[in-house]
Coordinates of C-alpha atoms in Angstrom, one line a residue:
M259 CA 47.1 -9.4 44.2
M260 CA 48.1 -12.6 42.6
N261 CA 51.9 -12.9 40.9
P262 CA 51.8 -14.7 37.5
H263 CA 55.7 -15.4 38.4
R264 CA 55.2 -16.7 41.6
R265 CA 53.7 -20.6 42.4
Q266 CA 50.1 -20.3 43.0
T267 CA 48.2 -22.2 45.9
T268 CA 45.5 -24.7 45.3
E269 CA 42.6 -22.3 46.8
E270 CA 44.2 -19.7 44.1
W271 CA 43.4 -22.0 41.2
D272 CA 40.4 -22.8 42.5
F273 CA 39.4 -19.0 42.9
E274 CA 40.3 -18.5 39.4
A275 CA 38.6 -21.2 38.1
V276 CA 34.9 -20.2 39.9
I277 CA 36.1 -16.4 37.8
G278 CA 36.2 -18.2 35.0
K279 CA 32.7 -19.8 35.1
L280 CA 31.7 -16.2 36.3
F281 CA 32.8 -14.1 33.2
D282 CA 33.4 -14.7 29.8
D283 CA 36.6 -12.9 29.4
L284 CA 38.5 -10.9 32.7
I285 CA 41.5 -8.8 32.8
I286 CA 42.9 -7.5 35.9
T287 CA 45.6 -4.8 36.2
D288 CA 47.5 -2.7 38.2
E289 CA 47.5 1.4 39.1
R290 CA 50.2 2.0 36.5
G291 CA 47.7 -0.3 33.7
R292 CA 49.7 -3.2 33.6
I293 CA 48.0 -6.7 32.9
L294 CA 48.8 -9.0 35.7
T295 CA 46.2 -11.6 34.9
V296 CA 43.6 -12.6 32.4
N297 CA 41.1 -14.7 31.8
G298 CA 39.1 -16.3 28.3
D299 CA 39.2 -17.4 25.1
F300 CA 41.9 -13.2 24.1
E301 CA 42.7 -15.4 21.0
K302 CA 39.8 -15.2 19.2
M303 CA 38.3 -11.9 20.7
Y304 CA 41.8 -10.1 20.4
G305 CA 44.2 -11.5 18.4
Q306 CA 46.8 -12.8 20.6
P307 CA 47.2 -15.3 23.0
S308 CA 46.2 -14.9 26.8
H309 CA 49.9 -14.8 27.7
Q310 CA 51.2 -12.7 25.7
L311 CA 48.8 -10.2 27.1
V312 CA 50.2 -10.1 30.9
G313 CA 52.8 -7.7 32.0
K314 CA 51.8 -5.6 28.8
T315 CA 49.9 -2.0 29.6
V316 CA 46.5 -1.5 28.4
A317 CA 48.3 1.7 26.8
E318 CA 50.4 0.2 24.7
L319 CA 47.7 -2.5 23.7
E320 CA 44.9 0.5 22.7
K321 CA 47.9 2.5 20.8
Q322 CA 48.2 -1.1 18.7
R323 CA 44.9 -1.0 18.4
V324 CA 44.4 -4.7 20.4
F325 CA 41.0 -2.9 21.5
Y326 CA 40.1 0.4 22.0
P327 CA 39.2 2.8 23.9
S328 CA 41.2 1.3 26.9
V329 CA 38.2 0.8 29.8
T330 CA 41.1 0.5 32.1
L331 CA 42.5 3.7 31.6
R332 CA 39.1 5.8 32.2
V333 CA 38.9 3.4 35.4
L334 CA 42.4 5.0 36.2
E335 CA 41.5 9.0 35.0
T336 CA 38.5 8.7 37.6
G337 CA 38.9 6.0 40.0
E338 CA 35.2 5.3 39.0
K339 CA 33.9 2.3 37.6
Q340 CA 33.2 2.5 34.1
T341 CA 31.4 0.8 31.0
A342 CA 31.8 0.5 27.1
V343 CA 31.3 -0.6 23.8
Q344 CA 35.0 -1.6 22.6
Q345 CA 36.2 -2.7 19.2
T346 CA 38.5 -5.4 18.6
K347 CA 41.7 -5.4 16.5
S348 CA 39.8 -8.5 14.7
G349 CA 37.0 -6.9 14.7
R350 CA 34.7 -8.6 17.8
R351 CA 32.7 -6.1 19.4
M352 CA 33.0 -6.3 23.2
L353 CA 30.6 -4.7 26.2
V354 CA 33.6 -3.9 28.6
T355 CA 32.9 -2.9 32.5
G356 CA 35.8 -1.4 34.5
L357 CA 35.4 -1.9 38.1
P358 CA 38.1 -0.2 40.6
V359 CA 39.8 -2.1 43.7
F360 CA 41.5 -0.2 46.3
D361 CA 42.8 -1.2 49.4
K362 CA 42.6 -0.3 53.2
N363 CA 44.1 3.3 52.9
G364 CA 42.0 4.1 50.2
Q365 CA 44.2 3.5 47.4
L366 CA 43.7 2.9 43.6
R367 CA 45.2 -0.8 43.5
W368 CA 44.0 -2.7 41.0
V369 CA 41.1 -2.6 37.7
V370 CA 39.4 -5.3 37.2
C371 CA 37.6 -5.3 33.8
I372 CA 35.1 -7.7 32.8
S373 CA 34.2 -8.9 28.9
R374 CA 31.1 -9.9 27.2
D375 CA 31.1 -10.4 23.6
I376 CA 28.3 -8.3 21.5
T377 CA 29.6 -8.9 18.0
E378 CA 26.3 -10.7 16.7
P379 CA 23.4 -8.9 18.8
V380 CA 25.0 -5.3 17.5
R381 CA 25.1 -7.0 14.1
L382 CA 21.7 -7.8 14.4
R383 CA 20.6 -4.9 16.1
E384 CA 22.4 -3.4 12.7
H385 CA 21.0 -5.4 10.6
L386 CA 17.2 -4.5 12.2
A387 CA 18.2 -1.0 11.8
V388 CA 18.6 -0.8 8.1
L389 CA 15.3 -2.7 7.5
E390 CA 13.0 -0.8 9.9
K391 CA 14.6 2.3 7.7
E392 CA 13.5 0.4 4.7
V393 CA 9.9 -0.3 5.8
D394 CA 9.6 3.0 6.2
R395 CA 10.8 4.3 3.5
L396 CA 8.3 1.6 1.1
Q397 CA 5.6 2.6 4.3
A398 CA 6.3 6.1 2.6
E399 CA 6.2 5.1 -1.3
L400 CA 2.5 3.0 -0.1
E401 CA 1.5 5.9 1.7
V402 CA 2.3 8.5 -1.5
L403 CA 0.5 5.6 -3.8
R404 CA -2.2 5.2 -2.2
R405 CA -3.2 9.4 -1.9
D406 CA -1.9 9.2 -5.3
R407 CA -4.3 6.5 -6.5
M408 CA -7.2 8.1 -4.5
T409 CA -6.6 11.8 -5.4
N410 CA -5.9 10.8 -9.0
E411 CA -9.7 10.0 -9.4
P412 CA -12.2 12.8 -9.0
I413 CA -15.5 12.4 -8.9
V414 CA -16.8 14.0 -12.4
A415 CA -20.1 16.3 -10.5
A416 CA -21.4 18.4 -13.5
S417 CA -25.1 17.2 -13.5
K418 CA -27.3 18.3 -10.8
A419 CA -27.6 14.2 -9.7
M420 CA -24.1 13.9 -9.4
Q421 CA -23.8 17.0 -7.2
Q422 CA -26.4 15.9 -5.1
V423 CA -24.5 12.3 -4.2
L424 CA -21.4 14.7 -3.8
E425 CA -23.4 17.0 -0.8
T426 CA -24.8 13.7 0.6
A427 CA -21.3 11.9 0.3
R428 CA -19.2 14.8 2.0
K429 CA -21.9 15.3 5.5
A430 CA -21.9 11.4 5.7
A431 CA -17.8 12.0 5.5
K432 CA -17.6 13.6 8.6
V433 CA -19.2 11.5 10.5
D434 CA -18.4 7.7 11.5
V435 CA -21.4 6.5 10.4
N436 CA -22.2 3.0 8.3
I437 CA -22.7 4.2 4.4
L438 CA -24.1 2.0 1.9
L439 CA -23.3 2.5 -2.0
L440 CA -25.7 1.9 -4.4
G441 CA -25.7 1.9 -8.2
E442 CA -25.5 -0.4 -11.6
S443 CA -22.1 -2.2 -12.1
G444 CA -19.4 0.5 -13.1
V445 CA -21.4 3.7 -12.2
G446 CA -18.2 4.1 -9.9
K447 CA -19.1 3.0 -6.1
T448 CA -15.4 2.2 -5.9
A449 CA -13.9 5.9 -6.5
L450 CA -16.8 7.2 -3.8
A451 CA -15.9 4.9 -1.5
R452 CA -12.5 6.5 -2.0
W453 CA -13.5 9.8 -2.3
I454 CA -15.4 9.4 1.0
H455 CA -12.7 8.3 3.1
Q456 CA -9.8 10.3 2.1
H457 CA -12.7 13.3 3.1
S458 CA -13.2 11.9 6.6
A459 CA -10.9 12.7 9.7
R460 CA -9.9 9.2 9.0
A461 CA -7.7 9.6 5.8
G462 CA -4.7 9.0 7.4
G463 CA -5.7 5.8 8.3
P464 CA -5.6 2.6 5.9
L465 CA -8.5 1.9 3.4
I466 CA -8.9 -1.8 3.3
E467 CA -10.9 -2.8 0.2
V468 CA -12.2 -6.3 0.1
N469 CA -13.8 -7.3 -2.5
C470 CA -16.9 -10.2 -1.3
G471 CA -17.6 -11.7 -5.1
A472 CA -13.6 -12.2 -5.3
I473 CA -13.0 -14.2 -1.9
P474 CA -14.7 -18.0 -1.7
E475 CA -16.6 -18.9 1.5
A476 CA -14.0 -20.9 2.8
L477 CA -11.3 -18.0 3.1
L478 CA -13.8 -15.7 3.9
E479 CA -13.3 -16.2 7.9
S480 CA -9.0 -16.2 7.9
E481 CA -9.5 -13.4 5.1
L482 CA -11.7 -11.3 7.1
F483 CA -10.0 -12.3 10.9
G484 CA -7.0 -13.1 10.4
Y485 CA -5.8 -16.7 11.5
E486 CA -2.9 -17.8 14.6
A487 CA 0.1 -19.4 13.6
G488 CA -0.1 -23.2 12.6
A489 CA -4.3 -23.1 12.9
F490 CA -4.2 -24.6 9.2
T491 CA -2.1 -26.6 6.7
G492 CA -0.7 -23.8 5.0
A493 CA -0.7 -21.3 7.6
Q494 CA 1.9 -18.6 7.4
R495 CA 4.5 -19.4 10.6
K496 CA 4.0 -16.5 12.2
G497 CA 0.1 -15.9 11.5
K498 CA -1.3 -13.1 9.6
P499 CA -3.3 -10.7 10.3
G500 CA -7.0 -9.8 8.8
F501 CA -8.6 -7.3 6.7
A502 CA -10.9 -6.4 10.1
E503 CA -7.5 -6.2 11.9
L504 CA -5.3 -3.9 9.0
A505 CA -8.8 -1.6 8.4
D506 CA -8.0 -0.8 12.6
G507 CA -7.9 3.6 12.3
G508 CA -9.2 3.9 8.8
T509 CA -12.2 2.2 7.0
L510 CA -13.1 -1.4 5.6
F511 CA -14.8 -1.1 2.6
F512 CA -17.0 -4.4 1.5
D513 CA -17.8 -4.4 -2.1
E514 CA -20.3 -6.8 -3.6
I515 CA -21.6 -7.0 -0.1
A516 CA -24.8 -9.2 -1.8
E517 CA -22.4 -11.8 -2.6
L518 CA -22.2 -12.8 0.8
S519 CA -22.9 -15.9 1.5
P520 CA -26.0 -16.6 4.6
A521 CA -22.9 -17.6 6.9
S522 CA -20.7 -15.7 5.8
Q523 CA -23.6 -12.2 6.6
V524 CA -24.1 -14.2 10.1
K525 CA -19.9 -12.9 10.7
V526 CA -19.7 -9.9 8.9
L527 CA -23.1 -8.5 11.1
K528 CA -21.3 -9.8 14.2
L529 CA -17.5 -7.7 13.1
I530 CA -20.1 -4.8 12.4
Q531 CA -22.1 -4.5 15.4
E532 CA -19.2 -5.5 18.6
K533 CA -16.1 -4.6 16.3
R534 CA -14.6 -7.6 18.1
F535 CA -13.4 -11.2 16.8
Y536 CA -11.3 -14.0 17.0
R537 CA -8.6 -15.0 14.8
V538 CA -8.9 -18.4 13.2
G539 CA -7.9 -20.8 15.5
G540 CA -7.0 -18.4 18.3
T541 CA -8.7 -17.6 21.6
E542 CA -7.3 -13.4 22.4
A543 CA -10.4 -11.1 21.7
R544 CA -9.0 -8.7 19.2
S545 CA -10.9 -5.5 18.3
S546 CA -10.8 -3.3 15.8
N547 CA -11.4 0.8 15.0
F548 CA -13.2 1.2 11.9
R549 CA -15.6 2.9 9.8
L550 CA -17.6 0.6 7.3
I551 CA -18.4 1.4 3.9
A552 CA -20.2 -1.4 1.7
A553 CA -21.8 -1.6 -2.0
T554 CA -23.3 -3.4 -4.1
N555 CA -25.3 -3.6 -7.8
Q556 CA -27.9 -5.4 -6.4
D557 CA -31.3 -4.9 -4.8
L558 CA -30.7 -5.4 -1.2
E559 CA -34.4 -5.0 0.0
Q560 CA -35.6 -7.3 -2.9
L561 CA -33.2 -10.0 -2.0
V562 CA -34.5 -9.4 2.1
K563 CA -37.7 -10.4 0.8
E564 CA -37.0 -13.5 -0.6
G565 CA -34.8 -14.4 1.8
R566 CA -31.2 -14.0 0.5
F567 CA -30.5 -11.5 2.5
R568 CA -30.1 -10.8 6.4
Q569 CA -33.1 -8.5 7.0
D570 CA -30.9 -7.5 10.6
L571 CA -27.6 -6.8 8.2
Y572 CA -29.7 -4.7 5.6
Y573 CA -30.1 -2.0 8.2
R574 CA -27.0 -2.0 9.6
L575 CA -25.7 -1.5 6.6
N576 CA -28.6 1.0 5.2
V577 CA -27.8 3.8 7.7
V578 CA -26.5 6.4 4.6
P579 CA -27.6 5.2 1.6
I580 CA -26.4 6.9 -1.5
V581 CA -27.1 5.9 -4.6
I582 CA -25.8 6.7 -7.6
P583 CA -27.1 7.3 -10.7
P584 CA -26.3 4.9 -14.2
L585 CA -24.3 7.2 -16.8
R586 CA -27.3 7.7 -19.1
E587 CA -28.9 9.5 -16.6
R588 CA -25.8 12.3 -15.8
K589 CA -25.1 12.8 -20.0
E590 CA -23.6 16.3 -18.5
D591 CA -21.2 14.5 -17.0
I592 CA -19.7 12.7 -19.9
V593 CA -18.1 15.8 -21.8
L594 CA -15.6 16.3 -18.5
L595 CA -15.5 12.5 -18.1
I596 CA -14.1 11.9 -20.6
R597 CA -11.7 14.7 -20.5
S598 CA -10.7 13.5 -17.3
L599 CA -10.2 9.8 -18.5
M600 CA -8.4 10.3 -21.5
E601 CA -5.2 12.9 -19.5
T602 CA -5.2 9.3 -17.4
I603 CA -5.4 7.1 -20.3
C604 CA -2.5 8.9 -22.0
R605 CA -0.3 9.8 -19.2
K606 CA -0.7 5.5 -18.4
Y607 CA 0.6 5.1 -21.7
G608 CA 2.8 8.0 -22.3
V609 CA 1.4 9.4 -25.5
H610 CA -1.1 12.5 -26.1
K611 CA -4.2 12.0 -27.8
T612 CA -7.4 13.7 -28.6
V613 CA -11.0 12.8 -29.0
D614 CA -12.5 14.6 -32.6
P615 CA -15.7 17.0 -30.7
Q616 CA -18.0 15.1 -33.2
V617 CA -16.8 11.9 -32.0
V618 CA -17.7 13.7 -28.2
D619 CA -20.7 14.3 -28.7
W620 CA -22.1 11.5 -30.3
L621 CA -20.3 9.6 -27.2
T622 CA -23.1 11.9 -25.0
Q623 CA -26.2 10.6 -27.0
L624 CA -25.1 6.5 -26.2
S625 CA -27.3 4.4 -23.8
W626 CA -24.1 3.2 -21.8
K627 CA -24.8 0.0 -20.3
G628 CA -21.7 -0.4 -18.5
N629 CA -21.6 3.2 -17.1
V630 CA -18.2 5.2 -16.5
R631 CA -16.5 1.5 -16.4
E632 CA -17.7 1.0 -20.3
L633 CA -16.6 4.3 -21.5
E634 CA -13.0 3.8 -20.0
N635 CA -12.4 1.1 -21.6
L636 CA -13.5 1.9 -25.3
L637 CA -11.6 5.1 -24.3
E638 CA -8.6 3.2 -23.8
R639 CA -8.7 1.0 -26.5
L640 CA -9.1 3.9 -28.8
V641 CA -5.8 5.2 -27.6
V642 CA -4.2 2.5 -27.8
T643 CA -5.1 1.2 -31.6
T644 CA -5.8 4.2 -32.9
E645 CA -2.3 5.3 -34.9
S646 CA -4.1 8.9 -35.3
T647 CA -3.3 12.1 -32.5
V648 CA -6.5 12.5 -33.1
I649 CA -9.6 10.1 -32.2
R650 CA -12.4 10.0 -35.4
M651 CA -15.5 8.8 -35.8
D652 CA -14.1 6.0 -38.6
D653 CA -12.1 4.9 -35.3
M654 CA -14.7 3.9 -34.0
P655 CA -15.4 0.0 -33.0
E656 CA -18.3 -1.2 -34.9
P657 CA -20.9 -1.6 -32.3
Y658 CA -20.5 2.1 -30.7
R659 CA -21.0 3.0 -34.9
Q660 CA -24.3 1.2 -35.4
S661 CA -25.6 2.7 -32.0
G662 CA -26.0 5.9 -32.9
T663 CA -27.3 6.3 -36.2
L664 CA -30.7 8.3 -34.9
P665 CA -29.6 10.0 -32.7
A666 CA -27.9 12.8 -34.7
L667 CA -31.5 13.4 -35.9
R668 CA -33.0 14.4 -32.6
W669 CA -32.8 18.3 -32.0
E670 CA -31.3 19.6 -28.5
K671 CA -31.3 23.0 -27.3
G672 CA -27.8 24.1 -28.5
R673 CA -27.7 21.9 -31.6
T674 CA -28.7 24.0 -35.0
L675 CA -29.6 22.9 -38.0
N676 CA -26.2 22.9 -40.1
V677 CA -24.7 20.7 -36.9
I678 CA -28.0 18.5 -37.3
L679 CA -26.8 18.1 -41.3
N680 CA -23.4 17.9 -40.6
E681 CA -24.1 14.6 -38.6
V682 CA -26.3 13.3 -40.5
E683 CA -23.9 13.8 -43.7
R684 CA -20.8 12.1 -41.9
E685 CA -23.1 9.6 -41.3
V686 CA -24.2 8.9 -44.2
L687 CA -20.7 8.7 -45.7
L688 CA -20.0 6.6 -42.7
S689 CA -22.7 4.3 -43.8
V690 CA -21.6 4.2 -47.8
A691 CA -17.7 4.1 -47.5
K692 CA -17.9 0.4 -46.2
K693 CA -19.9 -1.0 -49.7
G694 CA -17.9 1.6 -51.5
R695 CA -14.4 1.2 -51.4
T696 CA -13.1 4.4 -53.4
T697 CA -13.7 7.7 -54.1
A698 CA -15.4 6.8 -57.3
Q699 CA -17.5 4.5 -56.2
I700 CA -18.8 6.4 -53.6
A701 CA -19.7 8.8 -55.5
S702 CA -21.3 6.7 -58.1
L703 CA -23.6 5.1 -55.2
L704 CA -24.1 8.7 -53.8
G705 CA -25.2 10.4 -56.9
V706 CA -22.5 13.2 -57.1
S707 CA -18.9 13.8 -58.2
Q708 CA -15.9 12.0 -57.3
P709 CA -14.2 16.0 -56.3
T710 CA -17.5 16.7 -53.6
V711 CA -17.0 12.9 -52.1
V712 CA -13.1 13.8 -51.5
R713 CA -14.2 16.8 -50.1
K714 CA -16.2 15.7 -47.7
L715 CA -14.1 12.8 -46.7
K716 CA -11.7 15.4 -45.6
K717 CA -14.7 17.5 -44.1
H718 CA -15.6 14.9 -41.8
G719 CA -12.6 13.1 -41.1
I720 CA -12.7 10.0 -42.9
R721 CA -10.4 7.8 -43.9
L722 CA -11.4 4.9 -46.4
H723 CA -9.8 1.6 -45.9
G724 CA -9.3 -0.3 -48.7

């Protein structure tokens, strides 16, 4: 072994030069752990110049926390090769491997320790671990929000028509069959698609919703299939997965599918048939195991006859058609819908309001051209704009006041004469209140006393706005 105090030969210097090229840092100690020679930038790594380490023992350097733990001491204790991550006084982390060297009699004479700085890789790994935990947390939150969104949209099915819809949906949800949801705008096709996904074997997978009417034709392919890095100007540097790829293991829901252009229909048909696709700018075929649900408020069969929708795509979609009836054909659901929607809206705005029973009865008589969406929008408007905790008839917007005058005269089972007369009396008061600003004026117009008008206005919860 080299003695640092004697003159070194050219051959020894060449040997050390070779060692210096092979390893980042090198420490050689004797059998007592005393440092004989060092090689490398030890001042940067250990905070001390190399020449100050020679002659010191690794035990005292470990005690001073110049580095710890000492790999050399482990080799001296075990007589075997040892590897460990070492921390230095300067905060660096070193991957150190200690090798025992024996003489011809088998006695341990020297320990050679080779070090490599792994500070940055370790920091990157720790940073990556933190990021992975953050991603896991965000994914968990998204899953809670996704399930909360779906479970907070119950399907109201008091009517026989909706009960049949749910029964068909329940059966179809159990198998991976294509489902086509049909019905007017606002009947709840999206809510039913979410309900089917939630009650299927794919409930643990993603539900990817694609609004075909909201994506420009020029962007549909990249949005649906994704794209590779540099596929076009403005593309993300690492590329981007499309809706089909994201739906793997879950459900792909095409809403407003009748809005697809003929060229886009061809691409969607191929995707449905093969469940294989290429990213824009890519050459590698990708596959996705998704379950398909489509929805439209248009008559696809008529569109096929007119040549505006591909017949083969229509048959692919129309495996299990489910027609959701309009709200006017399932009036039994309106009362429950009002209750459910009011709970959701009040929770959203942090208020507590109720709907007067007469208003509920009134709302069941309307035609609801916008269906459930129109009902929801009306209730949200009333919750926001009404000052009282009880929503009454005089809080109703003008179009909804005018549209229900005659239905109050109609007899239905459960509507007694007193109920009908009360409704008529209320409508008359509401109508006259628009012309008379005071109770005295209303009394004059109706030919009754002012106290009678005051009493009846209070009875029906009508406030004058003068």
